CSV table of C-alpha atoms in Angstrom, one decimal:
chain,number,residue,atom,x,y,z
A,2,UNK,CA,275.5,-12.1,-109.2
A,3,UNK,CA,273.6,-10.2,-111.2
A,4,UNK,CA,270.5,-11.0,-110.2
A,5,UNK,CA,271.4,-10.5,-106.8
A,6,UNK,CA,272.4,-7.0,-107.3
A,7,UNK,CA,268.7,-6.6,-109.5
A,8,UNK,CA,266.9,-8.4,-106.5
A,9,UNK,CA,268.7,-6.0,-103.8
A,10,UNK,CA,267.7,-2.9,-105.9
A,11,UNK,CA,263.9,-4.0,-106.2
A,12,UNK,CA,264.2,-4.6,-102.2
A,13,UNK,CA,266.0,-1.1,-101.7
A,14,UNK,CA,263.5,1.1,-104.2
A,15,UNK,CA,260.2,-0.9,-102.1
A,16,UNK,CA,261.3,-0.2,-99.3
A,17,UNK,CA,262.0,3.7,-99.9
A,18,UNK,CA,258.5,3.7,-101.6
A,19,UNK,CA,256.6,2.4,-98.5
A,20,UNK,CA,258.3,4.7,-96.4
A,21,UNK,CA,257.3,7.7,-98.7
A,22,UNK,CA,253.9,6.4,-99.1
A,23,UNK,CA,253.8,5.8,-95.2
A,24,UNK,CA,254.6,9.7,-94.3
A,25,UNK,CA,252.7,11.1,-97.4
A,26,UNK,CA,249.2,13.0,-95.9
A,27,UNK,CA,245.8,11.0,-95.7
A,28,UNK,CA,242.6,11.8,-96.2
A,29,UNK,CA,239.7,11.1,-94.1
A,30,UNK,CA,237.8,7.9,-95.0
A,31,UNK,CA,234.5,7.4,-95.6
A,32,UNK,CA,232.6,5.8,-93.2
A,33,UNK,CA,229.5,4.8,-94.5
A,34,UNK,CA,229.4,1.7,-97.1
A,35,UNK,CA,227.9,1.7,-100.6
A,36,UNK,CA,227.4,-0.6,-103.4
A,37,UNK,CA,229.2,0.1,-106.9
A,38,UNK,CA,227.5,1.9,-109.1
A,39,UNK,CA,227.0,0.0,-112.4
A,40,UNK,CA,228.4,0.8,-115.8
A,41,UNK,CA,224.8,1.8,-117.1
A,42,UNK,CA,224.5,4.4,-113.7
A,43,UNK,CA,227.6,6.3,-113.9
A,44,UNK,CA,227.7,9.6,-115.5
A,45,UNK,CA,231.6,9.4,-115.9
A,46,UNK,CA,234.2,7.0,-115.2
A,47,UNK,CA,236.4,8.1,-112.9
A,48,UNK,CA,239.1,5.6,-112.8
A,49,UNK,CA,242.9,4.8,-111.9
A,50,UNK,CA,245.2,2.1,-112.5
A,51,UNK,CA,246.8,0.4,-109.8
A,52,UNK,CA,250.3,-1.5,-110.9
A,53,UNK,CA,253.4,-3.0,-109.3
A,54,UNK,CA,255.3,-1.2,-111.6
A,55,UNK,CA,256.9,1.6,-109.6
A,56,UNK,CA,254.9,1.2,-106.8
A,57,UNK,CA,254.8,-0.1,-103.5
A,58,UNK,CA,251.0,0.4,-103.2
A,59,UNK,CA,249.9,-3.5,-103.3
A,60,UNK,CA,252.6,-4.8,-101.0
A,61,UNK,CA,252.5,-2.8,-97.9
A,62,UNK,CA,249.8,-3.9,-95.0
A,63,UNK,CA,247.6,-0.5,-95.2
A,64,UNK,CA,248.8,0.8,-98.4
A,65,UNK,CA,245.6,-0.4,-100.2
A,66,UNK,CA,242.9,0.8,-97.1
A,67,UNK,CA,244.8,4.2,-97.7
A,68,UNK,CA,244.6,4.5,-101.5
A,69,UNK,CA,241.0,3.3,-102.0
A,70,UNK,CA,239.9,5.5,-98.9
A,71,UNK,CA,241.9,8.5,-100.9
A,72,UNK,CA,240.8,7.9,-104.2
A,73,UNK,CA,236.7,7.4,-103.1
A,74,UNK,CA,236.9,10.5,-101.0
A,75,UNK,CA,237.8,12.3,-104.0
A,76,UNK,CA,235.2,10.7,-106.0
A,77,UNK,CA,236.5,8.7,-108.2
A,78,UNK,CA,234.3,5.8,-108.6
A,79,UNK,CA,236.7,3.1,-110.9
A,80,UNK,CA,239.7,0.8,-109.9
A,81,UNK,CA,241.6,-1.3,-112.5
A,82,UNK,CA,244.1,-3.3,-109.9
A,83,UNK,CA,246.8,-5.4,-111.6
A,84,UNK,CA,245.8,-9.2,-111.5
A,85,UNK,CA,248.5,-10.5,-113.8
A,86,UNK,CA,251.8,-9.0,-115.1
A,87,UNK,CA,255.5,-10.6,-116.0
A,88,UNK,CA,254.0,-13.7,-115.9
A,89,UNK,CA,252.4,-14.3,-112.2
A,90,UNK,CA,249.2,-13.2,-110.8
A,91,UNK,CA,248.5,-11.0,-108.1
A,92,UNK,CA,246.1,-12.8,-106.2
A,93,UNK,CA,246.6,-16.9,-104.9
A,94,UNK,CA,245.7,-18.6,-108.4
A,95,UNK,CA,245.3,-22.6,-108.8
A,96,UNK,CA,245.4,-22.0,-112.7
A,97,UNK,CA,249.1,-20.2,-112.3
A,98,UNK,CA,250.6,-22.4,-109.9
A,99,UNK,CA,249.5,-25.6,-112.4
A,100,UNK,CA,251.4,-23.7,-115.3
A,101,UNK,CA,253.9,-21.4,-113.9
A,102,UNK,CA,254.8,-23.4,-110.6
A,103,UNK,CA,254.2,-19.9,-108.8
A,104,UNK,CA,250.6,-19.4,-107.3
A,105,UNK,CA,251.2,-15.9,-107.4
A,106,UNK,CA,253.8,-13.1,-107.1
A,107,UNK,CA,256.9,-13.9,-104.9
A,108,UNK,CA,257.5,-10.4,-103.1
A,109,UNK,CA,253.3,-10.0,-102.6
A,110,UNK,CA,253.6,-13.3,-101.0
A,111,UNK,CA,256.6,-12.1,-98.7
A,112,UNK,CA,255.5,-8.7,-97.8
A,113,UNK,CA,251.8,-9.8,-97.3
A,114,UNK,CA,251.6,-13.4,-96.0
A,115,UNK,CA,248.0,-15.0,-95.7
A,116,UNK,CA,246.5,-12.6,-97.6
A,117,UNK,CA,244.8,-12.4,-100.9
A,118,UNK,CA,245.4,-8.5,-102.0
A,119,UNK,CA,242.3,-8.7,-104.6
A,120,UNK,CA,239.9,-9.7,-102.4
A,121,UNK,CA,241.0,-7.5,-99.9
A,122,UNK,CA,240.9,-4.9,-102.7
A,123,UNK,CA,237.3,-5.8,-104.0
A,124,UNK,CA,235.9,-6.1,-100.4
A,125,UNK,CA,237.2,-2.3,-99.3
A,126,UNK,CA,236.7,-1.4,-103.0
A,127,UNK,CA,232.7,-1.8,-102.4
A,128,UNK,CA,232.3,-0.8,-99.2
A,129,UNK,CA,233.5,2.8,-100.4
A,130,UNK,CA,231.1,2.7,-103.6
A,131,UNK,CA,234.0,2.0,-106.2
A,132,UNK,CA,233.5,-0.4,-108.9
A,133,UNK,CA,236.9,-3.0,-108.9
A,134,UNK,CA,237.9,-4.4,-112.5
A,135,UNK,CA,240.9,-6.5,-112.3
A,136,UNK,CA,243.4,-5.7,-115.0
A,137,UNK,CA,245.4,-8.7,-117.3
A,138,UNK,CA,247.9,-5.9,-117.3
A,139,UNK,CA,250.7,-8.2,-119.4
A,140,UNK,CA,247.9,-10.0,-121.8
A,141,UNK,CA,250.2,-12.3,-123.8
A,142,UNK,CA,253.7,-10.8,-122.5
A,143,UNK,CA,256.1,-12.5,-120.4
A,144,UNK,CA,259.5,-11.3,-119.1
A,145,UNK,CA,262.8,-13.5,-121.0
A,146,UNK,CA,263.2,-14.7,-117.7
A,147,UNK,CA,259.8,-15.8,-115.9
A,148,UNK,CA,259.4,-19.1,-115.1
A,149,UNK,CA,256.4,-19.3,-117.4
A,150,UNK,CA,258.9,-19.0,-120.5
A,151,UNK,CA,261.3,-20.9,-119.3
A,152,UNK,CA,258.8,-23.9,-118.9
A,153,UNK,CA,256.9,-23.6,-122.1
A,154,UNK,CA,259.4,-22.6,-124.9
A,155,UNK,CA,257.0,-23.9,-127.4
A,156,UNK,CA,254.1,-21.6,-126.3
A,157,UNK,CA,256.4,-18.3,-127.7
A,158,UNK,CA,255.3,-16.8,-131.0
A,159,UNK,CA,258.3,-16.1,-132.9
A,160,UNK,CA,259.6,-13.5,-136.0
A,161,UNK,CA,260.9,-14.7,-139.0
A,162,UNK,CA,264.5,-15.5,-138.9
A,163,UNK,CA,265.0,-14.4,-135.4
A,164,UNK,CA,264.8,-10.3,-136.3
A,165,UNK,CA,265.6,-7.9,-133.3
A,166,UNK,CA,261.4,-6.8,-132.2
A,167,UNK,CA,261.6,-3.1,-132.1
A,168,UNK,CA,258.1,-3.5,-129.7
A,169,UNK,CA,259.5,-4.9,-126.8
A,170,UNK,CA,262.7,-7.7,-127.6
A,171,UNK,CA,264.8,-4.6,-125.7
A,172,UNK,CA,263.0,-5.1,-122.9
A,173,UNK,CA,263.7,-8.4,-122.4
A,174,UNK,CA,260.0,-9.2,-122.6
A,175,UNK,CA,258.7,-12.4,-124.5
A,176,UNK,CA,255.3,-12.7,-126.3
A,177,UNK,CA,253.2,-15.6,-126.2
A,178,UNK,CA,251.5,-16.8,-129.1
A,179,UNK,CA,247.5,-15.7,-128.6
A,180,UNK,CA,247.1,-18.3,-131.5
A,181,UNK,CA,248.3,-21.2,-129.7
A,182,UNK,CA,245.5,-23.3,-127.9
A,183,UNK,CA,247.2,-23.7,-124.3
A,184,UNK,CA,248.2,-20.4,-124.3
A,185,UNK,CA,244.9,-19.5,-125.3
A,186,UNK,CA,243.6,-21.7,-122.6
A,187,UNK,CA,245.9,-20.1,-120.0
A,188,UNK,CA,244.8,-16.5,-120.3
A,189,UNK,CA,240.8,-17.7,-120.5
A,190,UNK,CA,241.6,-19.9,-117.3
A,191,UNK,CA,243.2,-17.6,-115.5
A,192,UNK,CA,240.3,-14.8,-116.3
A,193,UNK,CA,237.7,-17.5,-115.2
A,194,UNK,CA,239.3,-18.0,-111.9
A,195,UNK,CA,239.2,-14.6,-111.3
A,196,UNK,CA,236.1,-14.1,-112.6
A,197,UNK,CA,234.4,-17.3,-110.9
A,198,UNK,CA,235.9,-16.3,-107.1
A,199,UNK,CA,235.6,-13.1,-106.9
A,200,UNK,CA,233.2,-10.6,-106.7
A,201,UNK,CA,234.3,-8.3,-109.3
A,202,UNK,CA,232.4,-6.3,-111.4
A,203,UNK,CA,234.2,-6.8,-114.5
A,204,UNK,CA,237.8,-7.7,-116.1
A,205,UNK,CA,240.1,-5.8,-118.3
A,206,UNK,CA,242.4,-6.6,-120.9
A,207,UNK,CA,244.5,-3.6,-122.9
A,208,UNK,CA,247.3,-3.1,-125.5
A,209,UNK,CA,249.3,-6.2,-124.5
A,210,UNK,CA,246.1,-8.7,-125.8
A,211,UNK,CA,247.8,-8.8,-129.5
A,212,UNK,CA,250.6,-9.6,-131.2
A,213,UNK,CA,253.0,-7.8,-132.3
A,214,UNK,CA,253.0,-7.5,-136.4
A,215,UNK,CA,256.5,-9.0,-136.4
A,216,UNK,CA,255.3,-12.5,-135.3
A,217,UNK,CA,253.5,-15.2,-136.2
A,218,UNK,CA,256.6,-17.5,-137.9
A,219,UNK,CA,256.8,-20.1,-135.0
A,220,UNK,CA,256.0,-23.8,-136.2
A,221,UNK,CA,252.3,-23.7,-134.8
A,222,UNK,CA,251.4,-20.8,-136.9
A,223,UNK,CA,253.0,-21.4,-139.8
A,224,UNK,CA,251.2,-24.8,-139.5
A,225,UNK,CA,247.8,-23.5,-139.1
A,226,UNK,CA,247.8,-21.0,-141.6
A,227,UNK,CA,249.1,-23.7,-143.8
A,228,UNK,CA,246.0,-25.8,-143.4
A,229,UNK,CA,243.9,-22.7,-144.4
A,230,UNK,CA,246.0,-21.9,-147.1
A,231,UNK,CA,246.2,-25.2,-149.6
A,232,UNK,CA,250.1,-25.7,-147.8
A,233,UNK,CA,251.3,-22.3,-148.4
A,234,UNK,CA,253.8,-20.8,-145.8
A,235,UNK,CA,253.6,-17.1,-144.2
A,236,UNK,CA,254.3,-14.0,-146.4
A,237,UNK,CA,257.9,-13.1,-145.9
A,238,UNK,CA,256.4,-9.5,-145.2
A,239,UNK,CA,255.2,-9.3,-142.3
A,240,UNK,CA,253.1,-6.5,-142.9
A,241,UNK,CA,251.3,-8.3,-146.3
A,242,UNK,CA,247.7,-7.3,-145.8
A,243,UNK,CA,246.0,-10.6,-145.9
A,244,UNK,CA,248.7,-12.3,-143.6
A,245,UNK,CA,247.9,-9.2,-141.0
A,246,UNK,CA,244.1,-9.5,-141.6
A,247,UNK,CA,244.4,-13.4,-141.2
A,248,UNK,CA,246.3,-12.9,-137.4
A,249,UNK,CA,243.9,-10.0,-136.3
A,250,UNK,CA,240.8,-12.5,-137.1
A,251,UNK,CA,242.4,-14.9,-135.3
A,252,UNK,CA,243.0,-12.8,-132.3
A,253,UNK,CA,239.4,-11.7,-132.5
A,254,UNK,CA,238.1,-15.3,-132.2
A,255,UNK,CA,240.1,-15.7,-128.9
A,256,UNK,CA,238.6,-12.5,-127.7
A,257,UNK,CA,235.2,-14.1,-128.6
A,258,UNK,CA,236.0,-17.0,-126.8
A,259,UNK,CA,236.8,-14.9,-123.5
A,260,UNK,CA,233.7,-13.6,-123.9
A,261,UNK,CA,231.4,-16.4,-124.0
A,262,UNK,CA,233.4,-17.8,-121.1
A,263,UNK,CA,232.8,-14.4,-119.0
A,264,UNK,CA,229.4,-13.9,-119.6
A,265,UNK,CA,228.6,-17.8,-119.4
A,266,UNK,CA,229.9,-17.6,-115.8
A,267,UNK,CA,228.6,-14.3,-114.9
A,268,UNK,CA,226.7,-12.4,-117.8
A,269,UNK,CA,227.0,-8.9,-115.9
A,270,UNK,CA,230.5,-8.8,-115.8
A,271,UNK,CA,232.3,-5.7,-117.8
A,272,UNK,CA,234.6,-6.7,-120.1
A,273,UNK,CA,236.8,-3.7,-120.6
A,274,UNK,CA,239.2,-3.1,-122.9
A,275,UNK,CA,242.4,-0.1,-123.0
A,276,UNK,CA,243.7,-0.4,-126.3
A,277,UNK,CA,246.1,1.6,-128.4
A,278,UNK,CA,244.3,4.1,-130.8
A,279,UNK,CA,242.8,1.8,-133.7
A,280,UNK,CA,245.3,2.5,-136.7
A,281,UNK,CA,248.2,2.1,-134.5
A,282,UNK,CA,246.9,-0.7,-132.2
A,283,UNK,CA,246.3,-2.7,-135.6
A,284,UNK,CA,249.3,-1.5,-138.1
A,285,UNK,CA,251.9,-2.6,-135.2
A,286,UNK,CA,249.9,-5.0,-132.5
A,287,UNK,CA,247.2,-6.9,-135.2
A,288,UNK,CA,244.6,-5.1,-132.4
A,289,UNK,CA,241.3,-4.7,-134.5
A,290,UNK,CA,239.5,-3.9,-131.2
A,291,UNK,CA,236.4,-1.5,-132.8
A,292,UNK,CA,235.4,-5.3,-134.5
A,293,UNK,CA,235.7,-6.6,-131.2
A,294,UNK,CA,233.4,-3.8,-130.2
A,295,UNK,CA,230.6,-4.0,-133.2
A,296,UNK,CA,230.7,-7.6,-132.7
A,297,UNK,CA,229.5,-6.7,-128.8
A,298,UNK,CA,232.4,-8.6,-127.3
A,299,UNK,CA,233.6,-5.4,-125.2
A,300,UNK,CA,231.2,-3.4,-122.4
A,301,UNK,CA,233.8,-0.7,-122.1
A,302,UNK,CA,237.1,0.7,-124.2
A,303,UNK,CA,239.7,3.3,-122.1
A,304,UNK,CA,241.2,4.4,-124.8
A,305,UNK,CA,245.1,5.0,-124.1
A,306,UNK,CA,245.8,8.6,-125.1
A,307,UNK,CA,249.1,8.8,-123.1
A,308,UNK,CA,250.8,12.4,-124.2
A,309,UNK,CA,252.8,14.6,-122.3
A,310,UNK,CA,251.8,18.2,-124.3
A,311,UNK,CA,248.3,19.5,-124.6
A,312,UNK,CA,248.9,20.2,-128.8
A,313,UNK,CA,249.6,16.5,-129.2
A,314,UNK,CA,247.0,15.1,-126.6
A,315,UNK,CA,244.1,16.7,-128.3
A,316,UNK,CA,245.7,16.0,-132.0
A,317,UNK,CA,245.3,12.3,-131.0
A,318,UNK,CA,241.5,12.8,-129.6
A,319,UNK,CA,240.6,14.7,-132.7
A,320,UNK,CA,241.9,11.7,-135.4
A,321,UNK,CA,240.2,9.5,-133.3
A,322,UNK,CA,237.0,11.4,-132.5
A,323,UNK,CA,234.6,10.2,-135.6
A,324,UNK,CA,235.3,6.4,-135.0
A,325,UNK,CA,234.9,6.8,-131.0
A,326,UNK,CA,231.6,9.0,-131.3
A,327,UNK,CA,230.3,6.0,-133.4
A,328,UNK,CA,231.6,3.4,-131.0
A,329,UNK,CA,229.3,5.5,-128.1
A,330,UNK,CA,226.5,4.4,-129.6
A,331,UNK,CA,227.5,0.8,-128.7
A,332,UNK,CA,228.7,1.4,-125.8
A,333,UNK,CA,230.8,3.4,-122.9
A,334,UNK,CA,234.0,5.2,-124.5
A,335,UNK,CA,236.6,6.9,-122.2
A,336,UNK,CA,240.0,7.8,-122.9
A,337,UNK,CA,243.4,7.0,-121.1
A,338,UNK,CA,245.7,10.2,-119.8
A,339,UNK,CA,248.5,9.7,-118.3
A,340,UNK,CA,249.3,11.4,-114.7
A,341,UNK,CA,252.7,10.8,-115.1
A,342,UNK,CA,255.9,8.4,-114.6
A,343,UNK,CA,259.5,8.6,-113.2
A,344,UNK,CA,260.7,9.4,-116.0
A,345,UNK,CA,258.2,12.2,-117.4
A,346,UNK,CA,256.3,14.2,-114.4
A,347,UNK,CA,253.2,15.5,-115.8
A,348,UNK,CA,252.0,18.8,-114.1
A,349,UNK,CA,248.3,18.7,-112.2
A,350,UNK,CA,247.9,21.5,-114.5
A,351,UNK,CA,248.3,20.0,-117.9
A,352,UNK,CA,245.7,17.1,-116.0
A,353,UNK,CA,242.8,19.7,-115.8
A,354,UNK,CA,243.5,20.7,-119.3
A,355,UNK,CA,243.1,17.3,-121.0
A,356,UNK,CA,240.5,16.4,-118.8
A,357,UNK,CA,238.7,19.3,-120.3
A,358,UNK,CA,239.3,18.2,-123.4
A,359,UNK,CA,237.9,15.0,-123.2
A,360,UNK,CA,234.6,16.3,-121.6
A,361,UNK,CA,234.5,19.0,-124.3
A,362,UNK,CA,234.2,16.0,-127.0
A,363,UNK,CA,231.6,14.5,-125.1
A,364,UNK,CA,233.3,11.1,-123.9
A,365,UNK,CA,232.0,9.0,-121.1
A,366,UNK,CA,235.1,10.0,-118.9
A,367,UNK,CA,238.7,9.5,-118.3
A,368,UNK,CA,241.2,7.0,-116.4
A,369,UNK,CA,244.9,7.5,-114.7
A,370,UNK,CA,247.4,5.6,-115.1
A,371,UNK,CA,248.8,5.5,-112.4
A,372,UNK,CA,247.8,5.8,-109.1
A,373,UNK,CA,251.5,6.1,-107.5
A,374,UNK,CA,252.1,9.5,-109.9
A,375,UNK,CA,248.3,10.9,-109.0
A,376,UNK,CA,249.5,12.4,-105.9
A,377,UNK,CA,252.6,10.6,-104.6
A,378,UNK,CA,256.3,11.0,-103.9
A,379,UNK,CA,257.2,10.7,-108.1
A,380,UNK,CA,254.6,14.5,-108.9
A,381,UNK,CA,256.0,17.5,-109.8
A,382,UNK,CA,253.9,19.4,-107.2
A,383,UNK,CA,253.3,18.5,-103.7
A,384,UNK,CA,250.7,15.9,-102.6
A,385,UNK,CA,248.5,18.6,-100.8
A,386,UNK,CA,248.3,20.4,-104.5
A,387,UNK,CA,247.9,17.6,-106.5
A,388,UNK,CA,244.9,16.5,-104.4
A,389,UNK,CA,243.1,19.8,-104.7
A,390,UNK,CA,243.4,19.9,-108.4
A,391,UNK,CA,241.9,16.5,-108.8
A,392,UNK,CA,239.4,17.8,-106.0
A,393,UNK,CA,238.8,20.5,-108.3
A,394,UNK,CA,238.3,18.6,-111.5
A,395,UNK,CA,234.7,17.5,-110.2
């Protein structure tokens, strides 16, 4: 009964959403097609995510036309649409249906029969000039109830004696171990396919590629680290230095093997990467992403500075600001700002201001997350007004 009532309210808040989206004001599209610009070409990103999450955007038959056509006559030139979250893919996958018994998600299958949403996506995507980077939005995390958990139990990385996760147990949200070889295999797969079939011009992982400093006591780990460790088990403390440096390396060698599996199948494909600000990203998800960047795994970090005050926005950029200046010497460094959510509207005013502050520290540009809260039914000001202050930011 329960999940009757759960599956009635997702149908109930879509169908309100299309609806909104369907009377909110349009833009005029562009008519003329142009390629993507490349990475090394653009002055600043420009970008936006597109999820499921809260948003009807991927499901209904013109909702993508509309929201490229919107977000290109505005000039952004950067699209990071969701190609996997709670454990399903957005787009008909071979690889998912072998391991998942689901070739992609249910209601995107419903709502849009026949078709396949990213290429859709990468085909309009281009013809307006906009590079498309499909986003592993849920890395190694998996919904309690997904058929992926449910049919590999084993592949679940575990805490030591079963303590509450303060990251995302409340959730109901699993986390797969990134240290076990089929689940290692899964994610690499799945990035291939995309990667293989589609013309994209790069992937993106974020803050969900880790593992959560809590984990890492399930039988396979405790085994390997064993045979690296003359038979001894796992530190009781999680948070024992060596232990933590010994699961970040290890997440850095699966990154490494995503890599060489990207660029062996197309070597001009982005990898980008939105992490969690280094100390934090490592200290609470094992995420030692500026290694992944020296060690010229990554093409592109969006650094998620998601705050909903200016004081506390531009105290994060400034901690941060001597290792991302080095990091631009490697490569492209933008930063992550947050348009808004259901739960916390953020005015197009406070917007401008933190754009402005990331262009006054000299970073190679910015990305929203998300595109429902840029200038639809969830913003504080109307869509007309939220338009012309992102008009206005360029």
């Amino acid at each position: 009964m329960r999940q009757i009532i759960i599956t009635w309210r997702k149908q109930v808040f879509l169908a309100i959403a299309i609806v909104l989206l369907a009377i909110a004001p349009t833009l005029s599209q562009p008519t003329s097609a142009q390629a993507p610009a490349k990475i090394e070409d653009i002055q600043e990103i420009r970008g936006v995510w597109l999820t499921n999450v809260s948003s009807a955007v991927l499901y209904s038959p013109w909702g993508i036309e509309r929201a490229l056509s919107q977000l290109a006559e505005l000039k952004f030139n950067t699209v990071y649409p969701v190609a996997w979250n709670r454990g399903v893919t957005f787009y008909p996958s071979e690889t998912a249906e072998k391991a998942i018994g689901r070739n992609q998600d249910f209601t995107l299958g419903a709502l849009r029969p026949g078709k396949d949403t990213l290429d859709e996506m990468i085909f309009i995507g281009h013809q307006k000039g906009l590079r498309i980077i499909p986003w592993f939005e849920y890395g190694f995390m998996a919904p309690q109830n997904s058929l992926l958990v449910k049919r590999h139990p084993s592949w679940l990385a575990q805490p030591r004696n079963s303590v509450a996760l303060t990251h995302h147990g409340k959730y109901g949200l699993e986390w797969l171990n990134p240290l076990h070889p089929e689940v290692q295999q899964l994610l690499i797969d799945l990035i291939a396919e995309v990667v293989t079939r589609y013309d994209v011009d790069g992937i993106q992982l974020d803050d969900h590629f880790s593992l959560p400093v809590e984990l890492g006591y399930d039988p396979f780990t405790t085994w390997l680290y064993q045979q690296e460790h003359q038979g001894e088990t796992p530190p009781e403390n999680y948070e024992n230095a060596e232990w933590m440096r010994w699961r970040a390396n290890k997440l850095t060698q699966v990154m490494q093997r995503i890599h060489d599996r990207i660029k062996e199948i197309k070597p001009d494909c982005i990898i980008s990467l939105s992490p969690n600000p280094h100390q934090y990203a490592y200290r609470k998800y094992l995420q030692d992403w500026p290694t992944w960047v020296n060690q010229g795994l990554v093409d592109e970090v969006v650094v998620q500075v998601y705050r909903s005050g200016l004081d506390s926005f531009q105290r994060d950029l400034n901690l941060n600001n001597d290792l991302l200046t080095k990091l631009q010497q490697k490569i492209p460094v933008a930063i992550g700002i947050s348009s808004g959510t259901v739960r916390t509207p953020i005015s197009i005013n406070l917007i401008e201001e933190q754009v402005k502050a990331v262009r006054d520290r000299g970073f190679d540009g910015f990305s929203f997350f998300y595109w429902e809260s840029l200038w639809g039914y969830i913003t504080p000001e109307s869509p007309h007004v939220r338009r012309r202050g992102f008009e206005n930011l360029w």
